[in-house]
Amino acid sequence: MGTRPLLNRRLAGMGTTIFAEMSALAVRTGSINLGQGFPDTDGPREIAEAAADAVLDGRGNQYPPGPGIPELRTAVAEHQQRFHGLTYDPDTEVLVTAGATEAIAAALLALLEPGDEVIAFEPFYDSYAACIAMAGAVRVPLTLRAPTFRPDLDELRALITPRTRLLLINTPHNPTGTVLTAEELRTIAELAVEHDLLVVTDEVYEHLVFGTAVHHPIAALPGMRERTVSISSAGKTFSFTGWKVGWVTAAPALVSAVRTAKQYLTYVSAGPFQYAVAEALRLPDTYFEQFRADLLRKRDLLLDGLTAAGFRAFTPEGTYFITTDITPLGEKDGIEFCRSLPERCGVVAIPNAVFYDDADAGRSLVRFTFCKKDEVLAEAVTRLQRL
Ligand code: PMP
Ligand code: GLN
């Protein structure tokens, strides 16, 4: 095989995802897993039954249509209208994907040329760096810094060069919990229009916002509809992360470009689950309200517990993650801290450092998820007091 590394240069150093590493550590040590973001309670029973019915009735057991089943595309378009006032044609402006993950990959692979620059907020969700790399493009981070984790939009302006092709945004933002304000989004949109940039926006946490924070889709702003690829998925909103049903909404030319890449990634996926997600998207407002209220209670339970244990916890406006600073505990390095945490107190968390290019900006930050049963969070909090 010679001496040439097997893994190509684009993916060098990307090894195993932090989520896989930390979830395996949780299983191996029997720890409470507040690392990878997946709920320990499944979504609504009637939606699970809809999936089971689809399997037993023979709906979706064979390859579904490439763009997704019409029922789901229609439900996605209705959902965009109902919650955000955005109108999309289910036939030409909606594409069903294997989770948001495939939507991100297909969008970046389709829209980028090698050498194009992509500006993304760091800390970034780990698949962004990998997909930008697979597309041969260059990532340009705009660092969100503690304690506010808000983007410096003058810095954003300064990062734009003639090679910038695309802004990759994520609101509500994983892992910081920042929800971009209408004002921030307006400035970002104006920059995109002024410099003729594409925008890919990852909105998988669109329903997970708390207090006075409101999720605003950037696609609704002037000049944005024709240049924005909006991405969401069922995993977070309906607590079925294993189903991997996601979607893209965008103007026809953008959907067509993304579909071109998508058809050679998975072609199609999750046939029967697509029927169930179509039903989920039509759940009454009470579902979404109750889900948010439950998560808000869990957020506050974990925030209080982390603070009592000595962490500096930053209150998230959205998502189901809390970013903390471990410096007050006399700790400096989040990666070392997370590797030793199971042994020290039987809890698993995620070091934010792995989401940064600027290692110093994230070194002492650690993320905990609160999408777990109240009693599990309470037990985790008790264990963390031992630190
Ligand atoms: N984007 C962000 C910001 C995420 O946190 C996640 C994790 N769920 C994804 C995308 C991937 O979503 P999916 O599971 O639908 O592929
Ligand atoms: N989105 C989840 C998180 O941030 C993990 C998804 C994954 O394992 N890729 O924790």
CSV table of C-alpha atoms in Angstrom, one decimal, residues 75 96 128 164 170 194-195 240 320 346 380:
chain,number,residue,atom,x,y,z
A,75,ALA,CA,-46.6,18.9,4.9
A,96,VAL,CA,-36.6,15.4,1.5
A,128,TYR,CA,-19.9,21.6,8.5
A,164,THR,CA,-16.5,34.2,-0.6
A,170,ASN,CA,-27.1,28.0,12.1
A,194,GLU,CA,-24.5,43.3,-1.4
A,195,HIS,CA,-21.8,40.6,-2.1
A,240,PHE,CA,-37.0,10.8,16.7
A,320,TYR,CA,-31.2,21.7,24.0
A,346,GLY,CA,-20.2,9.2,36.0
A,380,ALA,CA,-26.5,14.0,36.9
